[in-house]
Short mmCIF file of N, CA and C in Angstrom, two decimals:
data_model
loop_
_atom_site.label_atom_id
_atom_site.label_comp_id
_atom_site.label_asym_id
_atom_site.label_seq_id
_atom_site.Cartn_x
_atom_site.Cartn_y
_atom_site.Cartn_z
N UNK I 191 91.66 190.63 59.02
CA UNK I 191 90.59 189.84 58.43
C UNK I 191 90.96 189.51 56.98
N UNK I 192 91.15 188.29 56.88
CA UNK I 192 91.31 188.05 55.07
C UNK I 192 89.82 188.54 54.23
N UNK I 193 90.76 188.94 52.97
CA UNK I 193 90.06 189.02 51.72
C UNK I 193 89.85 188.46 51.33
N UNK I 194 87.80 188.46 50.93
CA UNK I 194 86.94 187.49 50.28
C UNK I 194 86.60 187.57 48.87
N UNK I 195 87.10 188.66 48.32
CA UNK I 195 86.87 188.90 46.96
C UNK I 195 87.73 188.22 46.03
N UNK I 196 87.26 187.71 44.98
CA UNK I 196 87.84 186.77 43.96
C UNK I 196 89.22 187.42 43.35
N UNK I 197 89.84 187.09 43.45
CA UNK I 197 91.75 187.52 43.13
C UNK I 197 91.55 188.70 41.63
N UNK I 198 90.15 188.16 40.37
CA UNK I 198 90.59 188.60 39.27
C UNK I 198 89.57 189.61 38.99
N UNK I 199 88.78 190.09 39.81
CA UNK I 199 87.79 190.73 39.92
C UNK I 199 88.26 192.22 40.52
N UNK I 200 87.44 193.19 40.33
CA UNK I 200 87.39 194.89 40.56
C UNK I 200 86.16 194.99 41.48
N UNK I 201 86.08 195.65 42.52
CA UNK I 201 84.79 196.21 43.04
C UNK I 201 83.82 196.42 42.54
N UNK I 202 84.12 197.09 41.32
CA UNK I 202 82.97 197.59 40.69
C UNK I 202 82.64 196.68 39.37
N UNK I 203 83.10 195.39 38.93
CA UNK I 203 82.75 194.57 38.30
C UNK I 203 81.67 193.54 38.70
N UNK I 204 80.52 193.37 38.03
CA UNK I 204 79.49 192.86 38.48
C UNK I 204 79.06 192.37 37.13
N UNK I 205 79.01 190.60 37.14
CA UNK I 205 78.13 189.88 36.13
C UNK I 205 76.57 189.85 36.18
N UNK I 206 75.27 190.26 35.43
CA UNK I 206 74.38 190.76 35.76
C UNK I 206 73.94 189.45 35.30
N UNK I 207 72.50 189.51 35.79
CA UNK I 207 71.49 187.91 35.61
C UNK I 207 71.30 187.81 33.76
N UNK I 208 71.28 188.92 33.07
CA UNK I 208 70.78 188.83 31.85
C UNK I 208 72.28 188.11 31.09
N UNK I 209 73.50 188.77 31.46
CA UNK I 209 74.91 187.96 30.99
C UNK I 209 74.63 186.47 31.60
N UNK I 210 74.35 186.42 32.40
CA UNK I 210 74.15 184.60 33.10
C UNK I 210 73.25 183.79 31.95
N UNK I 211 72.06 184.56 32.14
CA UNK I 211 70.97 183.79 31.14
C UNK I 211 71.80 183.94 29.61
N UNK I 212 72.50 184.68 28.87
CA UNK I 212 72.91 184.51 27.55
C UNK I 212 73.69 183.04 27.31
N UNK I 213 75.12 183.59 28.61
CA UNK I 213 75.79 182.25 28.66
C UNK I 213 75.10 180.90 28.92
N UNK I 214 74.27 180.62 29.66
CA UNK I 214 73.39 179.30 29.55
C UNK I 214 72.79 179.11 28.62
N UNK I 215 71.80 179.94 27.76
CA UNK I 215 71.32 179.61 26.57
C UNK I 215 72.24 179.45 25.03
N UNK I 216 73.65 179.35 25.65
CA UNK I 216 74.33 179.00 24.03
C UNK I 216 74.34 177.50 23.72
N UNK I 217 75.01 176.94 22.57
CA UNK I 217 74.91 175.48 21.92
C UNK I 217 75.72 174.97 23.27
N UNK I 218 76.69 175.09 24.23
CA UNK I 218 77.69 174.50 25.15
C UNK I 218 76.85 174.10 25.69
N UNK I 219 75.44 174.70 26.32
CA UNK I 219 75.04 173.93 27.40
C UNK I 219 73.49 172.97 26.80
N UNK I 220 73.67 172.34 26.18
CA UNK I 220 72.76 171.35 25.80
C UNK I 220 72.76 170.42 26.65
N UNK I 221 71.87 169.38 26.70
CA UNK I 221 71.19 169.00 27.82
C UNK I 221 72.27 167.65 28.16
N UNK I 222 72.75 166.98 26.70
CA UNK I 222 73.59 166.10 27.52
C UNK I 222 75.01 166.80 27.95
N UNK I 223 75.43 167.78 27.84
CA UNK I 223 76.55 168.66 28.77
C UNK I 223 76.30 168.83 30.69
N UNK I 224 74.50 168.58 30.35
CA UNK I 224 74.03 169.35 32.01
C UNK I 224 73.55 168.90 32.89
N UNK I 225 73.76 168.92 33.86
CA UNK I 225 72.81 168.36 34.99
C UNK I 225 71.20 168.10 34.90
N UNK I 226 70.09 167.68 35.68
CA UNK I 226 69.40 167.89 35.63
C UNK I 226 68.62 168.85 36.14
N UNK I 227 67.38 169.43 36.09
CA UNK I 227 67.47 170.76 36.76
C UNK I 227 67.20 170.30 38.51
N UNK I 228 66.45 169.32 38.71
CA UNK I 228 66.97 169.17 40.32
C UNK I 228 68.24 169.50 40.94
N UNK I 229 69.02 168.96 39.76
CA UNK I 229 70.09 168.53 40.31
C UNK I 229 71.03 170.30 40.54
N UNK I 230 70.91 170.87 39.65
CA UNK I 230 71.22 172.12 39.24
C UNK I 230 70.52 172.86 40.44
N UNK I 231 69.45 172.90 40.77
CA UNK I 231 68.74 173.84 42.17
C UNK I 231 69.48 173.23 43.42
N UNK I 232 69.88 172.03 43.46
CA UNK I 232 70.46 171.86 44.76
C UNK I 232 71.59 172.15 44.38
N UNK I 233 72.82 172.15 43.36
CA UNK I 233 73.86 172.72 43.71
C UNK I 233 74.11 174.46 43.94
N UNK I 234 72.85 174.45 43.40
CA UNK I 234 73.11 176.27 43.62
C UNK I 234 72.85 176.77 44.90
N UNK I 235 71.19 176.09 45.36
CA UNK I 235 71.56 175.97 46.93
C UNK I 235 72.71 175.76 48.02
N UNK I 236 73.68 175.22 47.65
CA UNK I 236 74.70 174.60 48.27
C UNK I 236 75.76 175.64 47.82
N UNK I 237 75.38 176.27 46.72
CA UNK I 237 76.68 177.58 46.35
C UNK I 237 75.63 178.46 47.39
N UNK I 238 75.11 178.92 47.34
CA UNK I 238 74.24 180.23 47.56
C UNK I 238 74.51 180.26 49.64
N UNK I 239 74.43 179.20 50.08
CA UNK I 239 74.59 178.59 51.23
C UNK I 239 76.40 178.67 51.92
N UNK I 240 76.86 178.86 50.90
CA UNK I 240 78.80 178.59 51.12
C UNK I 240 79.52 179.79 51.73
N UNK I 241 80.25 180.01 52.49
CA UNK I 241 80.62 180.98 53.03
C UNK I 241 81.51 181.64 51.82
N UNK I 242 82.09 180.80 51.20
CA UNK I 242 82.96 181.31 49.63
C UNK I 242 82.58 182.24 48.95
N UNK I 243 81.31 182.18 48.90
CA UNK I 243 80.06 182.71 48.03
C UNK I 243 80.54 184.71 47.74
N UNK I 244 81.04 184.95 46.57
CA UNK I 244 81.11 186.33 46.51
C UNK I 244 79.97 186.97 46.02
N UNK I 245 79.24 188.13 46.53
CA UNK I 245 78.29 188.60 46.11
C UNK I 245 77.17 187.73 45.57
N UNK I 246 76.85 187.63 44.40
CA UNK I 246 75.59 186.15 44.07
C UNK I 246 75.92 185.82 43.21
N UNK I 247 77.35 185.83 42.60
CA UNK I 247 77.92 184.92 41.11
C UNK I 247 78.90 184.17 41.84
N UNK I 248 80.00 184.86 42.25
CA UNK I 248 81.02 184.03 42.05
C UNK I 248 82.15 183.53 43.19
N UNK I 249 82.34 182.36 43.10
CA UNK I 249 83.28 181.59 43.67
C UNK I 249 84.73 181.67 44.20
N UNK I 250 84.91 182.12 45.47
CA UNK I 250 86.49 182.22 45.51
C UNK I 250 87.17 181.33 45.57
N UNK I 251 86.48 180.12 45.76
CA UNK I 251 87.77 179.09 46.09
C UNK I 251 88.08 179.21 44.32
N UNK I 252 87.53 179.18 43.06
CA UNK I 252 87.83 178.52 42.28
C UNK I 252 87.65 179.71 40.87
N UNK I 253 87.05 180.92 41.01
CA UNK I 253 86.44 182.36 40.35
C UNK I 253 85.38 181.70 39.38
N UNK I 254 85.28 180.89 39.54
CA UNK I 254 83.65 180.54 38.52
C UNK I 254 82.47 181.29 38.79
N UNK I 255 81.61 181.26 37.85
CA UNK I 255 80.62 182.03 38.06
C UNK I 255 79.35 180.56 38.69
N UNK I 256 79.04 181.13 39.40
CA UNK I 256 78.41 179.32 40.23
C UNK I 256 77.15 178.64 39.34
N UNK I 257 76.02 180.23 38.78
CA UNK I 257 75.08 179.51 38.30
C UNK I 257 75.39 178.84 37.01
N UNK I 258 76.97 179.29 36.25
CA UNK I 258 77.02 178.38 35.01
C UNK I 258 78.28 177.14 35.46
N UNK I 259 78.55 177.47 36.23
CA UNK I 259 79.84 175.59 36.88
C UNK I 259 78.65 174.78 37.24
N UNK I 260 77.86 175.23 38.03
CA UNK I 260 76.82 174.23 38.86
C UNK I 260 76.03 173.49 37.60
N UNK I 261 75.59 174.24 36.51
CA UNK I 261 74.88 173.64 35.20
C UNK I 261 75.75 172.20 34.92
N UNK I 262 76.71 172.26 34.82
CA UNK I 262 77.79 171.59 33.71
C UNK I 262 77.92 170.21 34.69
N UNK I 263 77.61 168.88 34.28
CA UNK I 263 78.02 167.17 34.55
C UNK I 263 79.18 167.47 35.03
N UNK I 264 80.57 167.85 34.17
CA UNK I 264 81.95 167.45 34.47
C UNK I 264 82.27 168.79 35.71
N UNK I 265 81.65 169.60 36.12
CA UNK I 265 82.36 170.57 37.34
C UNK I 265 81.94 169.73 38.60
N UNK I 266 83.02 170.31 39.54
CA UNK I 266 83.06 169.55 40.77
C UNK I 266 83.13 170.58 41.81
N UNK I 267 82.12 170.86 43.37
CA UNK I 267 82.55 171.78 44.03
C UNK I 267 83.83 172.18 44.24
N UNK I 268 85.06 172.91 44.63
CA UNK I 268 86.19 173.53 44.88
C UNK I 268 86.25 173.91 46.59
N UNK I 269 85.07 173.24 47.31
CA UNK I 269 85.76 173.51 48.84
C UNK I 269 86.37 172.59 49.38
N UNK I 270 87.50 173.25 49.94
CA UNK I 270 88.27 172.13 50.35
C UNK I 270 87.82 170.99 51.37
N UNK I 271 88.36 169.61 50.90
CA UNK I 271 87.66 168.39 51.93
C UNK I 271 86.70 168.48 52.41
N UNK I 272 85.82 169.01 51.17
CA UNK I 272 84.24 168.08 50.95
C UNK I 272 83.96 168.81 49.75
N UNK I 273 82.74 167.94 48.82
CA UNK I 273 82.57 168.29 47.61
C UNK I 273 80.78 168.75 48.14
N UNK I 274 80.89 170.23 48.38
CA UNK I 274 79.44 170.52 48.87
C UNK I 274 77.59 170.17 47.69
N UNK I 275 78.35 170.23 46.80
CA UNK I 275 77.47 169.59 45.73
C UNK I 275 77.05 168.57 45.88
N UNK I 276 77.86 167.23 46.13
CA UNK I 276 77.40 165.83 46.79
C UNK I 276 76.61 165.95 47.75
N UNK I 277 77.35 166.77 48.59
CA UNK I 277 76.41 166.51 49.98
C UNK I 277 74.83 166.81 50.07
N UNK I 278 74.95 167.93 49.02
CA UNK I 278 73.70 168.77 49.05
C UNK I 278 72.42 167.75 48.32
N UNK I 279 73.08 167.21 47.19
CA UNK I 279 72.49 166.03 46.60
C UNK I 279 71.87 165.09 47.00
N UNK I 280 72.93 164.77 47.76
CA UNK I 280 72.18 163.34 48.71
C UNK I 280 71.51 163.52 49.70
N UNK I 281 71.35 164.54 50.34
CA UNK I 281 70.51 164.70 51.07
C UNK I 281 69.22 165.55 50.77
N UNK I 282 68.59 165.64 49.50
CA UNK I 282 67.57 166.25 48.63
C UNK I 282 66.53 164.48 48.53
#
């Protein structure tokens, strides 16, 4: 059975919701950097939904932490041949 855990990560390493909320509330994520928040609940849906999905942060195809890539205009899903963010979008 392949390994689902992110390549740069430890078992016992875990990003907690209060580190999430710091990193979103710095000057980087101002509003023209970010999605809108619709737009932001359906991509997280669409992370939260992904078989990729490690534990409830982070991303193996790509090791991002999902709730701060999904914030950001310029990130793009990382599953291969399809961009699950679009999809999730357009059909909201």
């Amino acid at each position: 059975m392949a390994d689902n855990r992110c390549k740069g990560c430890h078992d016992d390493y875990r990003v907690s919701d209060e580190q999430i909320t710091r990193v979103l509330s710095s000057p980087m994520f101002s509003s023209d950097r970010c999605v809108p928040d619709g737009e932001y609940d359906a991509r997280l849906r669409a992370c939260f939904s992904c078989p990729k999905l490690q534990g409830d942060t982070t991303c193996t195809l790509c090791g991002c932490i999902v709730q701060i890539a999904a914030k950001l205009k310029d990130k793009r899903c990382p599953y291969p041949g399809q961009d699950r963010w679009s999809i999730t979008v357009s059909a909201s």
